[in-house]
Amino acid sequence: MIDFDQVVMNFGEKEVLKNVSFSIEDSEIFTFIGPSGSGKTTILRLIDMLERPTSGNIFIDGTDVATLKDRERIPLRRRMSMVFQKPSPLRGSVFDNVAIGLWFRKVGSGEIQERVPEALELVGLKGYEERKAGTLSGGEMQRVAIARAIATKPEVLLLDEPTANLDPVSTEKIENLISALKERFGITVILSTHDMVQGQRLADRIAVVIDGRIGQVGTSKEIFYHPMNRAVATMVGVENIFEGRVAVNEAGLASIDVNGTSIIATTPFPAGTPVMLYMRPEDITFHVKDGVKSSARNEFTGRITKVLPMGPMARLKIDAGVKLTAVITQRSYDELELALGKEIGLAFKASAIHVVERRD
Amino acid sequence: MNEVVEGFIQAVQLIASLDEEVIEITIRSLLISLSATLIGSLIAIPIGGFIHFREFGGKRGLVTIIQTLYALPTVLAGLLVFLLLSRSGPFGFLGLMFTPFGMIIGQIVLIIPLMIGMTLIALSGVSRTKQDTVISLGATETQTVITIVKEARFAILGGVILGFGRAISEVGAAMMIGGNIRGYTRVLTTAIALETSMGNLSLSIALGIILLAIAMMVTGILFLVQER
């Protein structure tokens, strides 16, 4: 179990982490999501005790490591392994690279002969032992780095942006491997990524890191559909964000006034509560104005003000009294004969709106 | 002019006929400078490692002093070791003045700053991520130093070769501490200095050609090492 308690980290004048607190349970995949430079890497480096926090406490299985001497940190660090964003091949063969953590631990050569091929097989590089590490491709070297990290049978595996520099095929292989490691060996996997979808695919729990702070910790569902504040919402792709005030609330179904437009949402907040509304662009549906009623509580007519094609999808900006962002498949876009400036009927469910009390 | 040409011809003859004195001086030069380089490396590389890996007050100042000492005049290294080893000096009782061992010490003093400096440059060429990778894989401090030194070994070897080049070509310390005793402490550089002053140009030229050949070999090896 890993606990951060009010951890502050400064590099010179720069505050990299500001009062960061969280706990990571054993055998979970815990992902830090955040933009580059938000402090994710620093958190992983602190867990691996490569840095000392400026203030605050870091507990690993109850031991406060912030104040431990370098020498005392080694036995604790040897229960973890870290894979860095840029894999560093050391001189020599792939075997030498994978074996090095075992040499450091003075593991017998017989056991090393068994564990190195085992680790290489796990990462799908069986038979690579004699290759020169310097000649591998980026994806192969990243997998060697993972093999090197898991050969020591760590309880905790730290992965810093493990797929940031890789092609989609290598990325998929590494993601499968990460899931398998947790399933088969019960390893606690802690990774950082700026790829929202990767976080969602892999993680049991996600912490959103924004500008040196933890914005929110939760399951991917909680993070993606119930962001706690604007920064988290923006980070996880919730593009419809409104400020409003509850006008009426009848048994949990509220009418919320957003700049004169009334939006229906499910929330327990009573009339008069200032709120923020969050809605994902995927939750807006479209229909041509033909009188067909949808089951959604919110129905609007709006004008398309911007169209951004994104491969098979199109992103639309719509002015419907409130400004909305929606996505639609390119196929539907064509079938509905949509175009810039055209009027369109749209709808979204009351339950698609996530309502959070606003405290200014 | 005639004299010089004649000197050259005789020099080639001396080398070609494997003249006993020429061979003896060459071997002694190599032995003394190789010993100094070897012992110097054993001292300089760990010191370089220590300076690189540890944080301490005055680190920058120390590195600046070391860099200044790259250009330590050979006669000053000679003077320093002379003061230490002379009969009235603190280590006079060892009786190392005017011995090959004294000369080795003189050359060690001379080349250690250069080799420490080159070790520092070599180690700082190893990326921070590589060092962190090694630490994160559970290395102790000693294991980290050894692994990173191994990673930088070709660059460090380059520094060692430079040290050897400086050792074998210096004349000040060899003269002051060795005393240029024929058949005992006479090396290539001191022999050239003496023979030239005595007008024995052919021997000087022969020894000069050999010294130059050694220097060229050193440069060649250095080039090969750095190509890797």
Short mmCIF file of C-alpha atoms in Angstrom, two decimals, chain B residues 4-226:
data_model
loop_
_atom_site.label_atom_id
_atom_site.label_comp_id
_atom_site.label_asym_id
_atom_site.label_seq_id
_atom_site.Cartn_x
_atom_site.Cartn_y
_atom_site.Cartn_z
CA VAL B 4 71.34 16.41 -39.37
CA VAL B 5 71.09 14.13 -42.40
CA GLU B 6 73.88 11.99 -41.04
CA GLY B 7 72.10 11.93 -37.68
CA PHE B 8 68.97 10.65 -39.34
CA ILE B 9 70.78 7.92 -41.21
CA GLN B 10 72.58 6.79 -38.06
CA ALA B 11 69.33 6.96 -36.10
CA VAL B 12 67.61 4.62 -38.54
CA GLN B 13 70.59 2.30 -38.30
CA LEU B 14 70.39 2.37 -34.49
CA ILE B 15 66.74 1.41 -34.54
CA ALA B 16 67.09 -1.15 -37.31
CA SER B 17 70.01 -2.84 -35.57
CA LEU B 18 68.03 -2.94 -32.32
CA ASP B 19 70.77 -1.03 -30.52
CA GLU B 20 70.94 -2.28 -26.96
CA GLU B 21 70.86 1.14 -25.31
CA VAL B 22 67.98 2.38 -27.48
CA ILE B 23 65.91 -0.72 -26.74
CA GLU B 24 66.69 -0.58 -23.04
CA ILE B 25 65.70 3.08 -22.73
CA THR B 26 62.51 2.51 -24.69
CA ILE B 27 61.43 -0.45 -22.56
CA ARG B 28 62.17 1.46 -19.35
CA SER B 29 60.15 4.45 -20.57
CA LEU B 30 57.21 2.24 -21.41
CA LEU B 31 57.38 0.36 -18.10
CA ILE B 32 57.55 3.51 -15.99
CA SER B 33 54.79 5.36 -17.86
CA LEU B 34 52.52 2.31 -18.12
CA SER B 35 52.93 1.72 -14.36
CA ALA B 36 52.12 5.36 -13.66
CA THR B 37 49.08 5.18 -15.96
CA LEU B 38 47.83 1.95 -14.42
CA ILE B 39 48.23 3.09 -10.80
CA GLY B 40 46.99 6.56 -11.70
CA SER B 41 43.82 5.08 -13.27
CA LEU B 42 43.15 2.99 -10.18
CA ILE B 43 43.24 6.21 -8.17
CA ALA B 44 41.70 8.65 -10.63
CA ILE B 45 38.66 6.65 -11.85
CA PRO B 46 37.22 5.95 -8.36
CA ILE B 47 37.88 9.57 -7.35
CA GLY B 48 36.15 10.73 -10.53
CA GLY B 49 33.26 8.40 -9.75
CA PHE B 50 33.03 9.71 -6.21
CA ILE B 51 33.01 13.34 -7.34
CA HIS B 52 30.41 12.59 -10.03
CA PHE B 53 27.98 10.64 -7.89
CA ARG B 54 28.19 12.48 -4.58
CA GLU B 55 26.84 15.91 -3.85
CA PHE B 56 29.02 17.94 -1.50
CA GLY B 57 29.93 21.55 -0.81
CA GLY B 58 32.70 22.95 -2.98
CA LYS B 59 32.17 20.40 -5.73
CA ARG B 60 32.29 23.00 -8.49
CA GLY B 61 35.39 24.58 -7.01
CA LEU B 62 37.10 21.21 -6.82
CA VAL B 63 36.26 20.45 -10.44
CA THR B 64 37.66 23.83 -11.49
CA ILE B 65 40.91 23.14 -9.64
CA ILE B 66 41.16 19.72 -11.28
CA GLN B 67 40.62 21.27 -14.70
CA THR B 68 43.30 23.87 -13.99
CA LEU B 69 45.70 21.09 -13.07
CA TYR B 70 45.32 19.48 -16.52
CA ALA B 71 47.99 21.96 -17.50
CA LEU B 72 50.12 21.38 -14.40
CA PRO B 73 53.68 22.16 -15.56
CA THR B 74 55.73 18.98 -15.43
CA VAL B 75 58.53 20.70 -13.53
CA LEU B 76 56.04 21.69 -10.82
CA ALA B 77 54.87 18.10 -10.47
CA GLY B 78 58.56 17.21 -10.31
CA LEU B 79 59.23 19.87 -7.68
CA LEU B 80 56.28 18.73 -5.54
CA VAL B 81 57.33 15.10 -5.58
CA PHE B 82 60.97 16.15 -5.09
CA LEU B 83 60.00 18.03 -1.92
CA LEU B 84 58.10 15.01 -0.64
CA LEU B 85 60.70 12.36 -1.49
CA SER B 86 63.99 14.18 -0.92
CA ARG B 87 66.01 13.06 2.04
CA SER B 88 64.76 15.90 4.25
CA GLY B 89 61.15 15.56 2.99
CA PRO B 90 58.35 13.71 4.82
CA PHE B 91 58.84 10.55 2.74
CA GLY B 92 62.59 10.83 2.45
CA PHE B 93 63.04 7.71 4.59
CA LEU B 94 61.59 5.60 1.76
CA GLY B 95 64.68 6.30 -0.34
CA LEU B 96 62.67 6.76 -3.54
CA MET B 97 64.61 9.73 -4.92
CA PHE B 98 66.50 8.92 -8.10
CA THR B 99 64.69 5.62 -8.56
CA PRO B 100 62.17 4.50 -11.22
CA PHE B 101 59.59 4.24 -8.43
CA GLY B 102 60.05 7.92 -7.61
CA MET B 103 59.58 8.71 -11.31
CA ILE B 104 56.36 6.69 -11.37
CA ILE B 105 55.07 8.73 -8.43
CA GLY B 106 56.00 11.95 -10.21
CA GLN B 107 54.11 10.92 -13.35
CA ILE B 108 51.10 9.78 -11.31
CA VAL B 109 50.87 13.22 -9.71
CA LEU B 110 51.17 14.78 -13.13
CA ILE B 111 48.43 12.80 -14.89
CA ILE B 112 45.88 12.19 -12.14
CA PRO B 113 44.06 15.54 -12.57
CA LEU B 114 43.73 14.91 -16.31
CA MET B 115 42.40 11.39 -15.76
CA ILE B 116 39.95 12.50 -13.05
CA GLY B 117 38.72 15.26 -15.35
CA MET B 118 38.31 12.87 -18.28
CA THR B 119 36.46 10.41 -16.03
CA LEU B 120 34.10 13.20 -14.97
CA ILE B 121 33.41 14.14 -18.58
CA ALA B 122 32.89 10.48 -19.51
CA LEU B 123 30.47 9.88 -16.63
CA SER B 124 28.45 12.99 -17.30
CA GLY B 125 28.04 11.64 -20.84
CA VAL B 126 25.94 8.80 -19.40
CA SER B 127 22.33 9.97 -19.37
CA ARG B 128 20.53 10.75 -16.13
CA THR B 129 17.80 8.27 -17.13
CA LYS B 130 20.35 5.49 -17.42
CA GLN B 131 21.59 6.24 -13.93
CA ASP B 132 18.03 6.34 -12.58
CA THR B 133 17.27 3.07 -14.38
CA VAL B 134 20.20 1.41 -12.65
CA ILE B 135 19.17 2.77 -9.24
CA SER B 136 15.54 1.81 -9.77
CA LEU B 137 16.62 -1.75 -10.58
CA GLY B 138 17.85 -2.00 -7.01
CA ALA B 139 21.55 -1.16 -7.30
CA THR B 140 23.44 -0.13 -4.18
CA GLU B 141 25.60 2.97 -4.45
CA THR B 142 28.69 0.90 -5.25
CA GLN B 143 26.80 -1.17 -7.83
CA THR B 144 25.53 2.05 -9.43
CA VAL B 145 29.03 3.50 -9.67
CA ILE B 146 30.44 0.28 -11.14
CA THR B 147 27.60 -0.04 -13.68
CA ILE B 148 27.80 3.56 -14.84
CA VAL B 149 31.59 3.44 -15.05
CA LYS B 150 31.21 0.32 -17.22
CA GLU B 151 28.72 2.17 -19.41
CA ALA B 152 31.26 4.98 -19.86
CA ARG B 153 34.25 2.67 -20.14
CA PHE B 154 35.34 3.65 -23.65
CA ALA B 155 35.22 7.34 -22.86
CA ILE B 156 37.09 6.72 -19.60
CA LEU B 157 39.66 4.63 -21.47
CA GLY B 158 40.17 7.63 -23.74
CA GLY B 159 41.16 9.65 -20.67
CA VAL B 160 43.51 6.91 -19.52
CA ILE B 161 45.25 6.88 -22.91
CA LEU B 162 45.61 10.66 -22.81
CA GLY B 163 47.17 10.28 -19.35
CA PHE B 164 49.66 7.77 -20.72
CA GLY B 165 50.52 10.14 -23.56
CA ARG B 166 51.25 12.92 -21.09
CA ALA B 167 53.28 10.59 -18.85
CA ILE B 168 55.57 9.20 -21.53
CA SER B 169 56.24 12.56 -23.13
CA GLU B 170 57.06 14.58 -20.01
CA VAL B 171 60.64 15.41 -19.18
CA GLY B 172 60.56 17.68 -16.13
CA ALA B 173 59.51 15.24 -13.42
CA ALA B 174 61.53 12.39 -14.94
CA MET B 175 64.68 14.53 -14.89
CA MET B 176 64.19 16.04 -11.43
CA ILE B 177 63.16 12.86 -9.63
CA GLY B 178 64.85 10.20 -11.74
CA GLY B 179 68.05 12.11 -12.27
CA ASN B 180 68.67 10.57 -15.70
CA ILE B 181 70.96 7.86 -14.35
CA ARG B 182 72.21 5.75 -17.24
CA GLY B 183 70.87 2.20 -17.18
CA TYR B 184 68.61 2.94 -14.19
CA THR B 185 66.41 6.00 -14.56
CA ARG B 186 67.23 7.20 -18.05
CA VAL B 187 64.09 7.34 -20.20
CA LEU B 188 63.38 8.51 -23.76
CA THR B 189 62.76 12.15 -22.93
CA THR B 190 65.66 12.64 -20.50
CA ALA B 191 67.99 10.79 -22.84
CA ILE B 192 67.01 13.05 -25.75
CA ALA B 193 67.59 16.14 -23.63
CA LEU B 194 71.01 14.93 -22.50
CA GLU B 195 72.27 13.50 -25.79
CA THR B 196 71.22 16.63 -27.66
CA SER B 197 73.08 18.85 -25.22
CA MET B 198 76.13 16.62 -25.68
CA GLY B 199 75.85 16.91 -29.47
CA ASN B 200 75.07 13.22 -29.88
CA LEU B 201 72.36 13.94 -32.42
CA SER B 202 71.98 10.51 -33.99
CA LEU B 203 70.99 8.89 -30.69
CA SER B 204 68.67 11.81 -29.92
CA ILE B 205 66.98 11.51 -33.29
CA ALA B 206 66.62 7.74 -32.95
CA LEU B 207 64.99 8.13 -29.55
CA GLY B 208 62.87 11.00 -30.88
CA ILE B 209 61.55 8.83 -33.72
CA ILE B 210 60.63 6.12 -31.23
CA LEU B 211 58.90 8.61 -28.92
CA LEU B 212 56.99 10.02 -31.85
CA ALA B 213 56.01 6.52 -32.96
CA ILE B 214 54.69 5.76 -29.46
CA ALA B 215 52.76 9.05 -29.45
CA MET B 216 51.27 8.19 -32.82
CA MET B 217 50.26 4.75 -31.60
CA VAL B 218 48.61 6.30 -28.57
CA THR B 219 46.68 8.71 -30.75
CA GLY B 220 45.74 5.84 -33.06
CA ILE B 221 44.43 3.71 -30.20
CA LEU B 222 42.55 6.72 -28.81
CA PHE B 223 40.96 7.25 -32.20
CA LEU B 224 39.92 3.61 -32.44
CA VAL B 225 38.51 3.67 -28.91
CA GLN B 226 36.46 6.76 -29.57
#
